[in-house]
Amino acid sequence: MIMGYGDGGEENKPAWLEALYREKFFVGCSYHDKAKKNEKNVCCLDCCISICPHCFPSHRFHRLLQVRRYVYHDVVRLEDLQKLIDCSNVQPYTINSAKVVFIKNRPQNRQFKGSGNYCTSCDRSLQEPFIHCSLSCKVDFVLKHYKDLSPYLRTCKTLQLGPDFLIPQFQEMGEDEMTTTGGSSSTIVDSDEPMSSCYSWGSSSGSENMGCSSEKIVRKKRSGWNVCARLMTNSSSTNKVSDEDMATSISRRKGIPHRSPLC
């Protein structure tokens, strides 16, 4: 989708690019204002809006571009942006071993007037061989000199989020339900009764029990209780545990500490 830009009508920008400039990111989502981690950090290129991770199910089949933060400004991965528009001559920066580019130009206190490369739009000092400091600076340069952005645009039918993007697993559940269903699988329980370990793995349609082991697990805090538990577990296959062994295992304790002599 191409929308007009400028007074003459010859300059044009794609709708997703206008949305990338217009939308505000890393602010709370009004549709999920009570949910945790509701910052809008994704731009839906088909709907031309910014969304949060809880909005993902409604846009999972759309083209999604993740927006990141670097020195308090919005950036996108160069690998993702290259699928949409030609980013040559735009200076990239490295974040967590990934190259990113700024969406908009950044304000600066003074303009660069020395020798070397500098941005064609905002005069920011750059490294060679780059001549644009952000995506918006390159777009402005192309529209100013060539009046047409279409040769730099690329056809991209699918664009999915990266593996580092975290999607809430229990977005429709309350905190109580998350505690009883999702939070109990990774909790270590200290109990006086033996407990059979059962493992369940989450899937796209829900949680599916893969299997339960018949091994009895007893967690105790003190070493004496551990010895006692092992003795009681082995009592079924051997002789009964004597009262002396039981008392020794329970009442086992360290010797009385002695204070070192004062010098």
Coordinates of C-alpha atoms in Angstrom, one line a residue:
M1 CA 0.0 0.0 0.0
I2 CA 1.4 3.3 -1.1
M3 CA 0.2 6.6 0.3
G4 CA 0.9 10.1 -1.0
Y5 CA 3.5 12.3 0.7
G6 CA 4.2 16.0 0.0
D7 CA 2.4 18.7 -1.8
G8 CA 3.3 17.7 -5.4
G9 CA 2.0 14.1 -5.1
E10 CA 5.2 12.8 -6.7
E11 CA 6.8 11.9 -3.4
N12 CA 5.4 8.8 -1.7
K13 CA 6.0 6.6 1.3
P14 CA 4.5 3.2 2.1
A15 CA 1.9 3.1 4.8
W16 CA 4.0 0.9 7.1
L17 CA 6.8 3.5 7.0
E18 CA 4.5 6.3 8.0
A19 CA 3.3 4.1 10.9
L20 CA 6.8 3.5 12.0
Y21 CA 7.4 7.2 12.2
R22 CA 4.0 8.1 13.8
E23 CA 3.4 5.3 16.3
K24 CA 4.8 5.6 19.9
F25 CA 6.6 2.6 21.2
F26 CA 7.6 1.4 24.7
V27 CA 4.4 2.9 26.2
G28 CA 1.6 1.0 27.9
C29 CA -1.0 -0.7 25.8
S30 CA -4.4 0.8 26.3
Y31 CA -6.1 -2.5 25.6
H32 CA -4.1 -4.4 28.1
D33 CA -3.5 -1.7 30.7
K34 CA -3.8 -4.1 33.7
A35 CA -1.5 -6.8 32.2
K36 CA 2.1 -7.1 33.0
K37 CA 4.8 -6.4 30.4
N38 CA 2.3 -4.5 28.2
E39 CA 4.8 -2.2 26.5
K40 CA 4.2 -1.8 22.8
N41 CA 7.4 -2.9 21.1
V42 CA 6.1 -4.3 17.8
C43 CA 4.8 -2.6 14.7
C44 CA 2.2 -4.5 12.7
L45 CA 3.0 -3.5 9.1
D46 CA -0.4 -4.7 7.8
C47 CA -2.5 -2.8 10.4
C48 CA 0.0 0.1 10.7
I49 CA -0.2 0.2 14.4
S50 CA 2.0 -0.5 17.4
I51 CA 1.1 -3.5 19.5
C52 CA 2.2 -5.2 22.7
P53 CA 3.0 -8.9 23.3
H54 CA -0.5 -9.5 24.5
C55 CA -1.9 -8.3 21.2
F56 CA 0.1 -10.9 19.3
P57 CA -2.6 -13.6 18.9
S58 CA -4.7 -11.1 16.8
H59 CA -1.8 -10.3 14.5
R60 CA 0.1 -13.6 14.4
F61 CA -0.4 -14.0 10.6
H62 CA 0.6 -10.4 9.8
R63 CA 4.0 -8.9 9.1
L64 CA 5.5 -7.9 12.4
L65 CA 8.5 -5.7 13.0
Q66 CA 10.0 -5.7 16.5
V67 CA 11.3 -2.3 17.8
R68 CA 14.1 -2.1 20.3
R69 CA 15.6 0.6 22.4
Y70 CA 19.2 1.9 22.2
V71 CA 20.4 5.0 24.0
Y72 CA 16.8 6.0 24.6
H73 CA 15.9 5.9 20.9
D74 CA 13.9 3.4 18.8
V75 CA 15.9 1.1 16.6
V76 CA 15.2 -2.0 14.5
R77 CA 17.3 -4.9 13.4
L78 CA 19.1 -4.3 10.1
E79 CA 18.4 -7.8 9.0
D80 CA 14.6 -7.2 9.3
L81 CA 14.6 -3.8 7.8
Q82 CA 16.6 -4.9 4.8
K83 CA 13.6 -7.1 3.8
L84 CA 11.5 -4.0 3.5
I85 CA 13.7 -1.2 2.2
D86 CA 17.2 -0.7 1.0
C87 CA 19.3 0.3 4.0
S88 CA 22.7 0.8 2.2
N89 CA 24.8 3.8 3.4
V90 CA 22.9 3.9 6.7
Q91 CA 25.2 3.6 9.6
P92 CA 24.4 0.5 11.8
Y93 CA 25.2 -0.1 15.4
T94 CA 25.8 -3.3 17.3
I95 CA 23.5 -4.5 20.1
N96 CA 23.9 -8.0 21.6
S97 CA 25.8 -9.1 18.4
A98 CA 23.1 -7.9 16.2
K99 CA 23.3 -4.8 13.9
V100 CA 20.5 -2.2 14.3
V101 CA 19.7 1.1 12.7
F102 CA 17.9 4.1 14.2
I103 CA 14.4 4.9 12.9
K104 CA 14.6 8.6 13.3
N105 CA 17.4 11.1 13.5
R106 CA 18.6 12.0 16.9
P107 CA 18.9 15.6 18.1
Q108 CA 22.4 16.9 18.8
N109 CA 23.8 20.0 20.6
R110 CA 26.0 21.1 17.8
Q111 CA 26.4 20.3 14.1
F112 CA 29.5 18.6 12.7
K113 CA 31.6 21.0 10.6
G114 CA 34.9 19.1 10.4
S115 CA 36.3 16.8 7.8
G116 CA 35.1 13.2 7.2
N117 CA 31.7 11.7 6.6
Y118 CA 28.6 13.3 8.0
C119 CA 24.9 12.8 7.7
T120 CA 23.3 14.3 4.6
S121 CA 20.2 15.5 6.5
C122 CA 21.3 16.3 10.1
D123 CA 25.1 16.8 9.8
R124 CA 25.9 14.1 12.4
S125 CA 29.4 12.7 12.3
L126 CA 29.5 9.2 10.8
Q127 CA 32.0 6.5 10.1
E128 CA 33.1 5.7 6.6
P129 CA 31.5 4.9 4.2
F130 CA 28.1 5.8 5.6
I131 CA 26.3 9.0 4.8
H132 CA 23.0 8.5 6.7
C133 CA 22.6 8.2 10.4
S134 CA 19.0 6.8 10.4
L135 CA 16.3 5.5 8.2
S136 CA 14.4 8.7 8.2
C137 CA 17.5 10.6 7.0
K138 CA 18.0 8.3 4.0
V139 CA 14.3 8.5 3.1
D140 CA 14.4 12.3 3.3
F141 CA 17.5 12.4 1.1
V142 CA 16.0 10.1 -1.5
L143 CA 12.7 12.0 -1.7
K144 CA 14.6 15.4 -1.9
H145 CA 16.9 14.4 -4.7
Y146 CA 15.1 11.6 -6.6
K147 CA 11.4 12.3 -5.8
D148 CA 10.6 8.6 -5.8
L149 CA 11.1 6.0 -3.1
S150 CA 9.7 3.0 -5.0
P151 CA 13.1 1.8 -6.4
Y152 CA 14.4 1.4 -2.8
L153 CA 11.3 -0.6 -1.5
R154 CA 11.4 -4.3 -1.5
T155 CA 8.5 -6.8 -1.6
C156 CA 8.1 -8.6 1.7
K157 CA 5.1 -10.9 2.1
T158 CA 6.0 -12.5 5.4
L159 CA 7.9 -11.1 8.4
Q160 CA 7.9 -12.8 11.7
L161 CA 9.3 -12.0 15.1
G162 CA 12.7 -13.2 16.2
P163 CA 13.3 -16.1 18.6
D164 CA 14.2 -13.6 21.4
F165 CA 10.7 -12.1 21.4
L166 CA 8.8 -13.3 24.5
I167 CA 5.1 -14.0 24.1
P168 CA 3.0 -14.4 27.3
Q169 CA 1.9 -18.0 27.8
F170 CA -1.1 -17.4 30.1
Q171 CA -2.5 -14.1 28.8
E172 CA -6.1 -15.0 29.5
M173 CA -5.5 -16.4 33.0
G174 CA -5.5 -14.5 36.3
E175 CA -2.7 -14.6 38.8
D176 CA -4.4 -17.3 40.9
E177 CA -4.9 -19.6 37.9
M178 CA -1.3 -19.1 36.8
T179 CA -0.1 -20.0 40.3
T180 CA -2.2 -23.2 40.4
T181 CA -1.6 -24.4 36.8
G182 CA 1.5 -23.0 35.4
G183 CA 3.6 -22.2 38.5
S184 CA 3.5 -25.5 40.3
S185 CA 5.5 -27.5 37.8
S186 CA 8.9 -25.9 38.7
T187 CA 8.3 -25.7 42.5
I188 CA 10.3 -27.8 45.0
V189 CA 8.0 -29.1 47.7
D190 CA 9.2 -30.0 51.2
S191 CA 6.8 -32.5 52.6
D192 CA 6.7 -35.4 55.1
E193 CA 4.8 -37.6 52.7
P194 CA 6.4 -39.2 49.6
M195 CA 5.5 -37.6 46.3
S196 CA 5.5 -39.1 42.8
S197 CA 7.2 -36.9 40.2
C198 CA 5.0 -36.1 37.2
Y199 CA 6.1 -34.0 34.3
S200 CA 3.9 -32.0 31.9
W201 CA 4.9 -30.1 28.8
G202 CA 3.1 -27.2 27.3
S203 CA 1.9 -27.3 23.8
S204 CA 0.0 -24.9 21.4
S205 CA -3.3 -26.4 22.3
G206 CA -2.7 -26.6 26.0
S207 CA -0.8 -28.7 28.5
E208 CA -0.3 -32.4 27.8
N209 CA 0.9 -34.9 30.3
M210 CA 3.8 -36.9 28.9
G211 CA 4.3 -39.3 31.7
C212 CA 4.7 -39.8 35.4
S213 CA 7.5 -41.7 37.1
S214 CA 6.8 -44.0 39.9
E215 CA 9.9 -43.1 41.8
K216 CA 9.2 -41.8 45.3
I217 CA 10.9 -38.4 46.0
V218 CA 11.2 -37.1 49.5
R219 CA 12.8 -33.7 50.1
K220 CA 14.0 -32.9 53.6
K221 CA 15.9 -29.9 55.0
R222 CA 18.1 -31.7 57.5
S223 CA 20.5 -34.5 56.9
G224 CA 19.1 -36.5 59.8
W225 CA 15.7 -36.6 58.1
N226 CA 17.2 -37.7 54.8
V227 CA 18.8 -40.7 56.5
C228 CA 15.5 -41.5 58.2
A229 CA 13.6 -41.3 54.9
R230 CA 16.1 -43.6 53.2
L231 CA 15.8 -46.1 56.0
M232 CA 12.0 -46.1 55.8
T233 CA 12.1 -46.5 52.0
N234 CA 14.4 -49.5 52.2
S235 CA 12.4 -51.2 55.0
S236 CA 9.9 -52.7 52.6
S237 CA 12.6 -54.9 50.9
T238 CA 14.8 -55.5 54.0
N239 CA 14.3 -56.1 57.7
K240 CA 12.4 -53.6 59.9
V241 CA 14.4 -50.6 61.1
S242 CA 15.4 -50.9 64.7
D243 CA 14.5 -48.2 67.2
E244 CA 18.1 -47.6 67.9
D245 CA 18.9 -46.8 64.2
M246 CA 15.8 -44.6 64.0
A247 CA 16.8 -42.6 67.1
T248 CA 20.4 -42.3 66.0
S249 CA 19.4 -41.0 62.6
I250 CA 16.9 -38.5 64.0
S251 CA 18.9 -37.2 66.9
R252 CA 22.2 -36.9 65.0
R253 CA 23.7 -33.5 65.6
K254 CA 27.0 -31.8 65.6
G255 CA 29.2 -31.6 68.7
I256 CA 29.0 -28.6 71.0
P257 CA 30.9 -25.7 69.6
H258 CA 33.8 -24.4 71.6
R259 CA 35.0 -20.8 71.6
S260 CA 38.6 -20.3 70.6
P261 CA 40.8 -19.0 73.5
L262 CA 41.4 -15.3 73.6
C263 CA 44.9 -14.1 72.9

